[in-house]
Short mmCIF file of C-alpha atoms in Angstrom, two decimals:
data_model
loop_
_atom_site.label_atom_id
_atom_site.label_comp_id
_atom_site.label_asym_id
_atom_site.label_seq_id
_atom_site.Cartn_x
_atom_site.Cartn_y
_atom_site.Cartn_z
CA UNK A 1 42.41 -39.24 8.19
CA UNK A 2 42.88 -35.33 8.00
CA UNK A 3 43.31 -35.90 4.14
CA UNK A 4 39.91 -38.19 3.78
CA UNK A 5 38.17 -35.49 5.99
CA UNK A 6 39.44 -32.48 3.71
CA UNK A 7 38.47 -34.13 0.77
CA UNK A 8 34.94 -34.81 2.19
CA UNK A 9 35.23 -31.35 3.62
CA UNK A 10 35.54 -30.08 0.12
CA UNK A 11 32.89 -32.42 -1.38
CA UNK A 12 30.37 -31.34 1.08
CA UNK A 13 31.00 -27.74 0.14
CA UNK A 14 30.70 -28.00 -3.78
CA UNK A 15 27.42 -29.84 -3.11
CA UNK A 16 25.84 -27.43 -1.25
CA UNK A 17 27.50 -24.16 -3.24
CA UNK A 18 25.79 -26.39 -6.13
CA UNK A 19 22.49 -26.85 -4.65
CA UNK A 20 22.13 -23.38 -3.25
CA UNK A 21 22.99 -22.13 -6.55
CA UNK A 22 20.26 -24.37 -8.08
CA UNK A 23 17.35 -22.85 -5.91
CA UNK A 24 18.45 -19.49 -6.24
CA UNK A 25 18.22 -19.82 -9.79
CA UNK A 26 15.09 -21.40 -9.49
CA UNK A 27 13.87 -18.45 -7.36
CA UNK A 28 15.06 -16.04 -9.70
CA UNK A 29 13.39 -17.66 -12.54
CA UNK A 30 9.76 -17.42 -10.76
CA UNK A 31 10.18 -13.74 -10.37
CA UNK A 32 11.88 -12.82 -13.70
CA UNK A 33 9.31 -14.49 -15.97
CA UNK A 34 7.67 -11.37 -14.79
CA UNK A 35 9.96 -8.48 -17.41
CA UNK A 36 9.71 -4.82 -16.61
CA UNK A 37 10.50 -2.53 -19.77
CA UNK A 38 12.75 -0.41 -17.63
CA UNK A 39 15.55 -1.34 -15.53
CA UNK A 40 14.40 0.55 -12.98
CA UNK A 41 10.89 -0.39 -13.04
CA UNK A 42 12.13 -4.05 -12.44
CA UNK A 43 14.21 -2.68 -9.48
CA UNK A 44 11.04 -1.19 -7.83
CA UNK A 45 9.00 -4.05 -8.42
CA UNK A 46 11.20 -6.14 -6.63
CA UNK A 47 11.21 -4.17 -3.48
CA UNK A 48 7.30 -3.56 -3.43
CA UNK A 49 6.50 -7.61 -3.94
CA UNK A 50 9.15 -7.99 -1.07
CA UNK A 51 7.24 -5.53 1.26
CA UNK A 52 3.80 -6.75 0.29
CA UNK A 53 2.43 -9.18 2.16
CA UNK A 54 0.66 -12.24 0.17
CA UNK A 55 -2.93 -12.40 1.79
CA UNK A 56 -3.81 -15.97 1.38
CA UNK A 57 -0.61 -17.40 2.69
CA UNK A 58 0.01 -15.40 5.38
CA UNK A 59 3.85 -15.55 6.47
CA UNK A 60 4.99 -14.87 2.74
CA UNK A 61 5.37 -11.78 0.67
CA UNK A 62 4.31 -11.56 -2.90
CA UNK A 63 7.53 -12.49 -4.24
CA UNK A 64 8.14 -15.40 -2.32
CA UNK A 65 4.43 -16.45 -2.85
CA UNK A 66 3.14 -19.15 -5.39
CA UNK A 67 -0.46 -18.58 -4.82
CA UNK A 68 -2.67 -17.37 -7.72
CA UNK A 69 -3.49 -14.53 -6.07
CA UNK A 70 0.35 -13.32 -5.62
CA UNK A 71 0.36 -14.12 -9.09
CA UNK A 72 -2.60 -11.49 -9.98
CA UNK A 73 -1.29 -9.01 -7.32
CA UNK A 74 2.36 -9.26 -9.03
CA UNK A 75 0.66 -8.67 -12.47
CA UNK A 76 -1.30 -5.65 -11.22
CA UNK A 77 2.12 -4.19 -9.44
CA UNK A 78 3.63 -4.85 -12.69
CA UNK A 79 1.02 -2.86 -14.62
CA UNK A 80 1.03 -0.37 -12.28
CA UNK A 81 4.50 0.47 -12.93
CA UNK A 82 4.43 -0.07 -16.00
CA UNK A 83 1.94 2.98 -16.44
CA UNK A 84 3.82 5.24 -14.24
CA UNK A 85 2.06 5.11 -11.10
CA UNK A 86 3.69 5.79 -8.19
CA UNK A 87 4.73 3.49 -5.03
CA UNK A 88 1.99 5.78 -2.94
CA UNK A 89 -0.49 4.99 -5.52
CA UNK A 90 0.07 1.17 -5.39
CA UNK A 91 -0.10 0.94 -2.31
CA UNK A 92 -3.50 2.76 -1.58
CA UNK A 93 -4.44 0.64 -4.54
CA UNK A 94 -3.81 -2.83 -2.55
CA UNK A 95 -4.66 -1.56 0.78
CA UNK A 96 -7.61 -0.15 -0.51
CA UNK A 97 -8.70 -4.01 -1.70
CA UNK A 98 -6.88 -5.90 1.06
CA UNK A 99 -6.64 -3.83 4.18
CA UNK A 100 -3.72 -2.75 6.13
CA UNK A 101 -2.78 -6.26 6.52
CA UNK A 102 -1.08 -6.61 3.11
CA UNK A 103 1.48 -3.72 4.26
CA UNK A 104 4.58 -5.85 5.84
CA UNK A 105 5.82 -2.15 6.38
CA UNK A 106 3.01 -0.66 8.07
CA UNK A 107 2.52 2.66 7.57
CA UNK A 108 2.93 5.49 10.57
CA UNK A 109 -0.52 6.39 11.84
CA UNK A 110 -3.33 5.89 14.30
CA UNK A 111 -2.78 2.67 15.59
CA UNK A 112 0.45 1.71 14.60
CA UNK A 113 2.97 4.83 16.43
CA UNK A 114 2.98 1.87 19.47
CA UNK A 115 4.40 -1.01 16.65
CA UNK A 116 6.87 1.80 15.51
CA UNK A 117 8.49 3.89 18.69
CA UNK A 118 7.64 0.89 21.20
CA UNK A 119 10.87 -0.64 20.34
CA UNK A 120 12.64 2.97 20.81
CA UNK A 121 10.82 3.56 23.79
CA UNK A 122 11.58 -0.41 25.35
CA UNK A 123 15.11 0.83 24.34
CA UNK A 124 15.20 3.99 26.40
CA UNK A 125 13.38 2.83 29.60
CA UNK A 126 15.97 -0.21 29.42
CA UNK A 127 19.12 2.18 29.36
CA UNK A 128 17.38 4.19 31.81
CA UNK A 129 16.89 1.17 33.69
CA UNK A 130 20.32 0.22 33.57
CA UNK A 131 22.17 3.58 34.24
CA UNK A 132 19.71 3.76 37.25
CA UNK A 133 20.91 0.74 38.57
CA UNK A 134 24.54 1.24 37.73
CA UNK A 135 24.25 4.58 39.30
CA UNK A 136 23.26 3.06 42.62
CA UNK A 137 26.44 0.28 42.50
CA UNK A 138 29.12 3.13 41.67
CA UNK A 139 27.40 5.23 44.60
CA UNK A 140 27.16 2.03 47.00
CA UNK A 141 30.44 1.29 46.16
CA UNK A 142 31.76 4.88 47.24
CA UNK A 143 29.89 4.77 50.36
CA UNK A 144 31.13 1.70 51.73
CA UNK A 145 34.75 2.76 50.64
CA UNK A 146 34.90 5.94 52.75
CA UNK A 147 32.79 4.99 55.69
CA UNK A 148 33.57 1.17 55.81
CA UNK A 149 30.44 0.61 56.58
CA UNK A 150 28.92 -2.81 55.46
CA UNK A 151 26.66 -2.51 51.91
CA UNK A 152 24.62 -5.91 51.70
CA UNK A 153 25.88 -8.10 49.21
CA UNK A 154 29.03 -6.03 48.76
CA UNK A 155 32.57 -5.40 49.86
CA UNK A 156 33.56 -6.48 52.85
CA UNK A 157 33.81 -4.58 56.19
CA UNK A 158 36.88 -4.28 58.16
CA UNK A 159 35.51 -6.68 60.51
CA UNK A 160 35.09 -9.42 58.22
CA UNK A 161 38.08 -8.93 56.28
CA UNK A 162 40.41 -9.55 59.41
CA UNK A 163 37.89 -12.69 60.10
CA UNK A 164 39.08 -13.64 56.73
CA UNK A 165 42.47 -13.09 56.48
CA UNK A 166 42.73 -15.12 60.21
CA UNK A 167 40.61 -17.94 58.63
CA UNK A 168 43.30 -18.18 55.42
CA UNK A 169 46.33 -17.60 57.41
CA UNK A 170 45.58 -20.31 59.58
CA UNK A 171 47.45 -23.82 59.43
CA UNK A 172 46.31 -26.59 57.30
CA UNK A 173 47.26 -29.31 60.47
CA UNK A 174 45.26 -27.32 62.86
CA UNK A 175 41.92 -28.74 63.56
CA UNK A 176 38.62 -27.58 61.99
CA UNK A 177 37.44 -27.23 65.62
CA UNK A 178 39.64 -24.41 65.96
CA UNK A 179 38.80 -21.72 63.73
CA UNK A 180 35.00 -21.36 64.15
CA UNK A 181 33.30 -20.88 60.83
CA UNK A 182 31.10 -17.42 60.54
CA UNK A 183 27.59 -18.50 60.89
CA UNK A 184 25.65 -19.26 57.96
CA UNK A 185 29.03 -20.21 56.13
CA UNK A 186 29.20 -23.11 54.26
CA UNK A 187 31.31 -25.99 55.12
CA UNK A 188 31.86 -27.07 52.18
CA UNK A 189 34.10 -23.39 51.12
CA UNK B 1 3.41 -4.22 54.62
CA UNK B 2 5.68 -6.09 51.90
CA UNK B 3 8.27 -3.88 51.23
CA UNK B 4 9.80 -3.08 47.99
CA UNK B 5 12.36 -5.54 47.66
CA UNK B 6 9.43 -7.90 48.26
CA UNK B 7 7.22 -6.54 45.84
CA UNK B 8 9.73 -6.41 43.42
CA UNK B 9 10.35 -10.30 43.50
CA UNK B 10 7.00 -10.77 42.11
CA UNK B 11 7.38 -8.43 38.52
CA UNK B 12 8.85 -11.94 36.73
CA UNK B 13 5.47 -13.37 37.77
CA UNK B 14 3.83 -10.38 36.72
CA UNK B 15 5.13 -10.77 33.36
CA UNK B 16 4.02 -14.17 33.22
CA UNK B 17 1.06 -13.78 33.69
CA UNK B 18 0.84 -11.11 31.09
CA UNK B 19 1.88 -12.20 28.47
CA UNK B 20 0.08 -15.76 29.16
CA UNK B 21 -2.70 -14.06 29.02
CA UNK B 22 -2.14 -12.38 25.76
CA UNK B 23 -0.68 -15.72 24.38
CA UNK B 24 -3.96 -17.14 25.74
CA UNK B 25 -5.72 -14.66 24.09
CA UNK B 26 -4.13 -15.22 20.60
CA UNK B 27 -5.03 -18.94 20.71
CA UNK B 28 -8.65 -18.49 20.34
CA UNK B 29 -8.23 -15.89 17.25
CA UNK B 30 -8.35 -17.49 13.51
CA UNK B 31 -5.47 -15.70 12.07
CA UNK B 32 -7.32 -16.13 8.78
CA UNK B 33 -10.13 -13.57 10.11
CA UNK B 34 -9.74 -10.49 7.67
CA UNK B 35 -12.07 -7.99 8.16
CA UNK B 36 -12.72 -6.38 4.81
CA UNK B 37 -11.84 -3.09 4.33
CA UNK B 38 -14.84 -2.47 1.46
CA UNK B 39 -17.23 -3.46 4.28
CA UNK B 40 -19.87 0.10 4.06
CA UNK B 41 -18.45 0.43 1.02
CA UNK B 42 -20.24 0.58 -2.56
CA UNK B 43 -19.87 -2.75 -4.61
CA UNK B 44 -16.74 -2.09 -6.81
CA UNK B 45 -17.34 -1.24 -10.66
CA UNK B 46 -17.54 -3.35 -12.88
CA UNK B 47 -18.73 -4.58 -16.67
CA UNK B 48 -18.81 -8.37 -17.22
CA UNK B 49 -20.40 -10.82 -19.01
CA UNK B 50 -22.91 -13.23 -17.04
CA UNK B 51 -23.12 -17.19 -17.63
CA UNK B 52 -26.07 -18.22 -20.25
CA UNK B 53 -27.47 -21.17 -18.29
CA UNK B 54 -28.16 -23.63 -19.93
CA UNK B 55 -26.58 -22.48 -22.81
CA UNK B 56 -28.97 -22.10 -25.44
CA UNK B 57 -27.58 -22.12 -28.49
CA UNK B 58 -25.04 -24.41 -29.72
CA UNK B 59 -22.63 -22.24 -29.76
CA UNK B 60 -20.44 -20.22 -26.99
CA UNK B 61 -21.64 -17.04 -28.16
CA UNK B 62 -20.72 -14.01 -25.88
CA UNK B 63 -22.65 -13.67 -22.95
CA UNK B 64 -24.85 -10.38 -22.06
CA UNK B 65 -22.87 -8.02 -20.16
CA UNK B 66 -24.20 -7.23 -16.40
CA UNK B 67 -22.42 -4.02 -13.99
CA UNK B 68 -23.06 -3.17 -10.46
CA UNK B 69 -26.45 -2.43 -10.94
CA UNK B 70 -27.36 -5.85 -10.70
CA UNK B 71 -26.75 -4.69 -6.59
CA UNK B 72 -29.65 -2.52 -6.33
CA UNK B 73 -33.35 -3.01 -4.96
CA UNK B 74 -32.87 -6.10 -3.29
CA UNK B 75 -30.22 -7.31 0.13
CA UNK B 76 -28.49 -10.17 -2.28
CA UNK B 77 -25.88 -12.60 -0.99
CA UNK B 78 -22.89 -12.41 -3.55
CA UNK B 79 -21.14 -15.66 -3.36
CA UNK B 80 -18.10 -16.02 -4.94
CA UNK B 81 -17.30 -19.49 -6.25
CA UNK B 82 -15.36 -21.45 -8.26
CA UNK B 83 -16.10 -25.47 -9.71
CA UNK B 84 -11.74 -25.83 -8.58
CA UNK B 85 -12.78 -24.64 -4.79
CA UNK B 86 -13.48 -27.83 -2.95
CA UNK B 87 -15.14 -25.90 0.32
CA UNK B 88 -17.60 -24.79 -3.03
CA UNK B 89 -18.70 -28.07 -3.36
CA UNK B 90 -19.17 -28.55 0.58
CA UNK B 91 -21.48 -24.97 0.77
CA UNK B 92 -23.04 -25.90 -2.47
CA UNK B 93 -26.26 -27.63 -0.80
CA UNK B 94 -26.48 -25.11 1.95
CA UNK B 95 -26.97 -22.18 -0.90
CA UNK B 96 -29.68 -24.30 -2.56
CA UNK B 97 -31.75 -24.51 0.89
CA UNK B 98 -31.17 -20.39 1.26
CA UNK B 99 -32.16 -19.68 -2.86
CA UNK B 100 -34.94 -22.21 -1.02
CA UNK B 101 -35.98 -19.62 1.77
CA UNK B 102 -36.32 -17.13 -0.40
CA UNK B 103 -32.89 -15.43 -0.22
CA UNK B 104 -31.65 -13.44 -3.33
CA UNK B 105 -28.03 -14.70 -4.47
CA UNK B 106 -25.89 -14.05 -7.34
CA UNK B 107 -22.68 -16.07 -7.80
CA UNK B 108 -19.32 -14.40 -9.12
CA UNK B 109 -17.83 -17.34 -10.93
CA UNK B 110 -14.21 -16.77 -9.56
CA UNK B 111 -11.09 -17.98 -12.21
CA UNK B 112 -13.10 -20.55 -13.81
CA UNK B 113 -14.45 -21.95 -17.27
CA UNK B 114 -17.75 -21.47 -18.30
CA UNK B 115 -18.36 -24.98 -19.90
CA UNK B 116 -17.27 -26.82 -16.17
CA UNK B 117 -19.15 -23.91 -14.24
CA UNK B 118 -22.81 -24.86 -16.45
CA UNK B 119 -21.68 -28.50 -15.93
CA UNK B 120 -21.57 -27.61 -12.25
CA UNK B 121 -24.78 -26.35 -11.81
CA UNK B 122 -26.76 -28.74 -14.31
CA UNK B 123 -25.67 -31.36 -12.06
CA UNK B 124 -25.43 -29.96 -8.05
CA UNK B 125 -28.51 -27.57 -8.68
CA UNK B 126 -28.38 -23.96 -9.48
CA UNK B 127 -28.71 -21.37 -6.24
CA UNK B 128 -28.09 -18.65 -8.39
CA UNK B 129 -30.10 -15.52 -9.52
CA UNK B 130 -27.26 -14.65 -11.96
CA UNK B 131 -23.56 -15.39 -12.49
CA UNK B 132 -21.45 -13.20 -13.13
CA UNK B 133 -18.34 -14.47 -14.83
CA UNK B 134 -14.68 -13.25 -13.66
CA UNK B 135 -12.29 -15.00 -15.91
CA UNK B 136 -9.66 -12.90 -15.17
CA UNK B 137 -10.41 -12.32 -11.65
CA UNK B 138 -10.66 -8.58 -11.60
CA UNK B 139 -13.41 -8.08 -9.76
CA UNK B 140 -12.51 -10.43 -7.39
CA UNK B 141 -9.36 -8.34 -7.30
CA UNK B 142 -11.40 -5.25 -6.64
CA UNK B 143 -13.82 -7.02 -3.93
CA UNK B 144 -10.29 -8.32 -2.17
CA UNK B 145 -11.27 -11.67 -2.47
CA UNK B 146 -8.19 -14.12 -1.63
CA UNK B 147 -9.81 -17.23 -2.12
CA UNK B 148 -13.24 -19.26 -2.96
CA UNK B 149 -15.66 -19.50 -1.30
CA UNK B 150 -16.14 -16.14 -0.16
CA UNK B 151 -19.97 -14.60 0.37
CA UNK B 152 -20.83 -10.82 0.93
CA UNK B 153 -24.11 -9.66 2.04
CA UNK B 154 -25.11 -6.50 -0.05
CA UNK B 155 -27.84 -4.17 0.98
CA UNK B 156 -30.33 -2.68 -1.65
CA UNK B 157 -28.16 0.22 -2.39
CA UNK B 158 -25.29 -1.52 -3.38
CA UNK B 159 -23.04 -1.54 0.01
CA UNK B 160 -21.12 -4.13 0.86
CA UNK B 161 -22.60 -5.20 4.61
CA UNK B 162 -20.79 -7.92 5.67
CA UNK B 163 -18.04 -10.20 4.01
CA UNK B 164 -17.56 -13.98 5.04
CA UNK B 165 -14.24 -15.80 3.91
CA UNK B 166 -14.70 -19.83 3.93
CA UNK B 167 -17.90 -21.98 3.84
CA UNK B 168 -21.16 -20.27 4.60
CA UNK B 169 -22.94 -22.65 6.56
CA UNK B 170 -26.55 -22.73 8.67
CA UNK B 171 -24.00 -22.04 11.90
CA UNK B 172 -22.54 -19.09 9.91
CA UNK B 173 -26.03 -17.58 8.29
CA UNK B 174 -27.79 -17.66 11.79
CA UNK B 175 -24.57 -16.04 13.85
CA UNK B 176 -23.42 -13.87 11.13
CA UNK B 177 -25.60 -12.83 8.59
CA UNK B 178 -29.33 -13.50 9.22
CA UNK B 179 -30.05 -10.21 11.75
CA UNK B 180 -28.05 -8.04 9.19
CA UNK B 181 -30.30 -9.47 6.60
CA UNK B 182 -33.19 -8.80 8.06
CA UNK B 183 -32.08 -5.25 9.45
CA UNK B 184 -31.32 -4.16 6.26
CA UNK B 185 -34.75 -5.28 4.77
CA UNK B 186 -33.95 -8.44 2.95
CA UNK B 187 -36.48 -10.52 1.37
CA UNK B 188 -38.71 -12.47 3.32
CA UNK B 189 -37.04 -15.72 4.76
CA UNK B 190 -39.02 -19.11 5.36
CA UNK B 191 -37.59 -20.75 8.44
CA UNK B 192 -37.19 -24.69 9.05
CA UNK B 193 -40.83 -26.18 9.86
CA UNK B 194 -42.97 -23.44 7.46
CA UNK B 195 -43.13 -20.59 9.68
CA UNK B 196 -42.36 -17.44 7.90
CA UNK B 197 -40.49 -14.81 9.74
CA UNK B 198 -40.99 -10.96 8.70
#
């Protein structure tokens, strides 16, 4: 059984390695039909088609995008680059056709310092949050230690510790009659 | 008086009810609504040739060469079309009744082939004023066109007015283009029934 299940185990495995080797080549061979003269021309294209957004299908970028017009957006990136411009320049160049919208990274300005520092500032007003609220625990806690008096919700008083301790000590064969639970205790504890 | 404690067992609903709202909100948008950034903005330049129809001669000679120019004097529609865009097809009749009214429109013949684009129009009517043929699609590059059927409205000095992506219908040319037609002077439009609106 453990051997049949190993085997399988291993069968499974080399079938998927397989297949998820076959569609990354696949992948790769959609995006490197598309040759750059310089290494590192090819390097930059393929970060800019991952950050640009494809605008007919909109939850894909350019490089994951079949579309024609990926296609012709990929070919103008690639001449582009291919005559030295700069990532700046392509980008003004597609925004300037397609809008802000094509920008999966959107730039910092009017308009979008909310979609940048919001996450920063839901960040800092949670931790503040937090540390507010831990604050007032640790203090609670201190309080009720020196003064014994009773915090809501929290440790117990001197009171209701001896109520407890009389309630455990008790003897299992003595009757529930006799130890009178504290109202608004369960039975069932 | 609620006191705090109270008050505060109600932010969860406050949320709620928040971002319902929003998510409410978001339902009635058509994520496919892109304004166009060249809206106010001059036509884009450009030097292509125009489709001969009907072809005259024999032969595919090369066809005479049109630019932006085309753009000035007159509010045009620019319709941008393709005979491999089915919502084409669907518009088709509804540019024929406009070119009908008296509405100026030249087509940008998106990706295409000239011989099925003449076919096209030899058989479903020509709307057109001109054609202007973008093999290659760089002008519709330019324009930020992302697919066919797309239809700007372009005032007399060339600026792009208004830009409508999908199928330009009577619904569409009443709501969205007809008062910017008019306010930007277009040509006289004949209404349904004869009447003739100024």
């Amino acid at each position: 059984m453990i051997n049949f299940t190993g085997r399988f185990k291993a069968i499974f495995l080399i079938t998927m390695a397989l297949s998820l080797g076959l569609t990354a080549s696949a992948t790769f061979a959609l995006i490197e039909t598309d040759q750059l003269s310089r290494p590192e021309l090819s390097a930059r294209y393929r970060q800019l088609i991952d950050e640009y957004r494809c605008p007919k299908c909109q939850n894909q970028n350019l490089a994951g995008s079949d579309s024609p017009i990926s296609a012709d957006l990929r070919r103008e990136i690639r001449r582009m680059l291919e005559e030295g411009d700069s990532n700046e320049a392509i980008s003004d160049y597609l925004v300037a056709r397609y809008g802000d919208f094509i920008l999966y990274r959107p730039r910092l300005q009017q308009g979008t310092y909310l979609l940048w520092w919001g996450p920063a500032l839901l960040l800092i007003t949670g931790l503040l949050v937090a540390g507010l609220f831990i604050k007032r625990q640790v203090t609670r806690a201190g309080e009720s230690d020196l003064s014994g008096k009773q915090a809501p919700g929290d440790a117990l008083s001197v009171k209701e510790q001896q109520k407890l301790d009389q309630l455990l000590n008790a003897s299992p064969a003595s009757e529930p009659s006799e130890t009178t639970p504290p109202p608004g205790d369960k039975p069932s504890l | 008086m609620f006191r705090l404690t109270q008050i505060k067992l109600f932010i969860p609903l406050l949320i709620f009810i928040v971002l319902a709202s929003m998510l409410y909100w978001g339902l009635g948008r058509d994520p496919n609504a892109m304004p166009s950034v060249l809206v106010d903005k001059p036509v884009p330049l450009f030097n292509l040739p125009s489709l001969d129809i009907p072809l005259e001669s024999a032969v595919d000679e090369p066809e005479p060469l049109v630019n932006q120019s085309v753009f000035k004097g007159q509010v045009t529609l620019l319709n941008v079309w393709a005979t491999w865009c089915p919502s084409c097809r669907i518009e088709h009749p509804f540019l024929l009744e406009l070119a009908e009214r008296g509405v100026p429109i030249i087509g940008l013949d998106y990706k295409d082939e000239n011989a099925k684009a003449r076919l096209w129009l030899e058989e479903y009517g020509n709307p057109y004023q001109l054609v202007i043929v973008d093999q290659q699609g760089k002008l519709g590059l330019d324009l930020g066109v992302f697919g066919a059927p797309e239809t700007y409205l372009i005032d007399s000095e060339g600026l792009i007015r208004h830009k409508h992506v999908g199928v330009v219908d009577e619904r569409v040319w009443q709501s969205d283009f007809l008062a910017l037609y008019n306010s930007f002077g277009g040509a006289t439009v004949s209404v349904k029934g004869g009447e003739v609106r100024p």
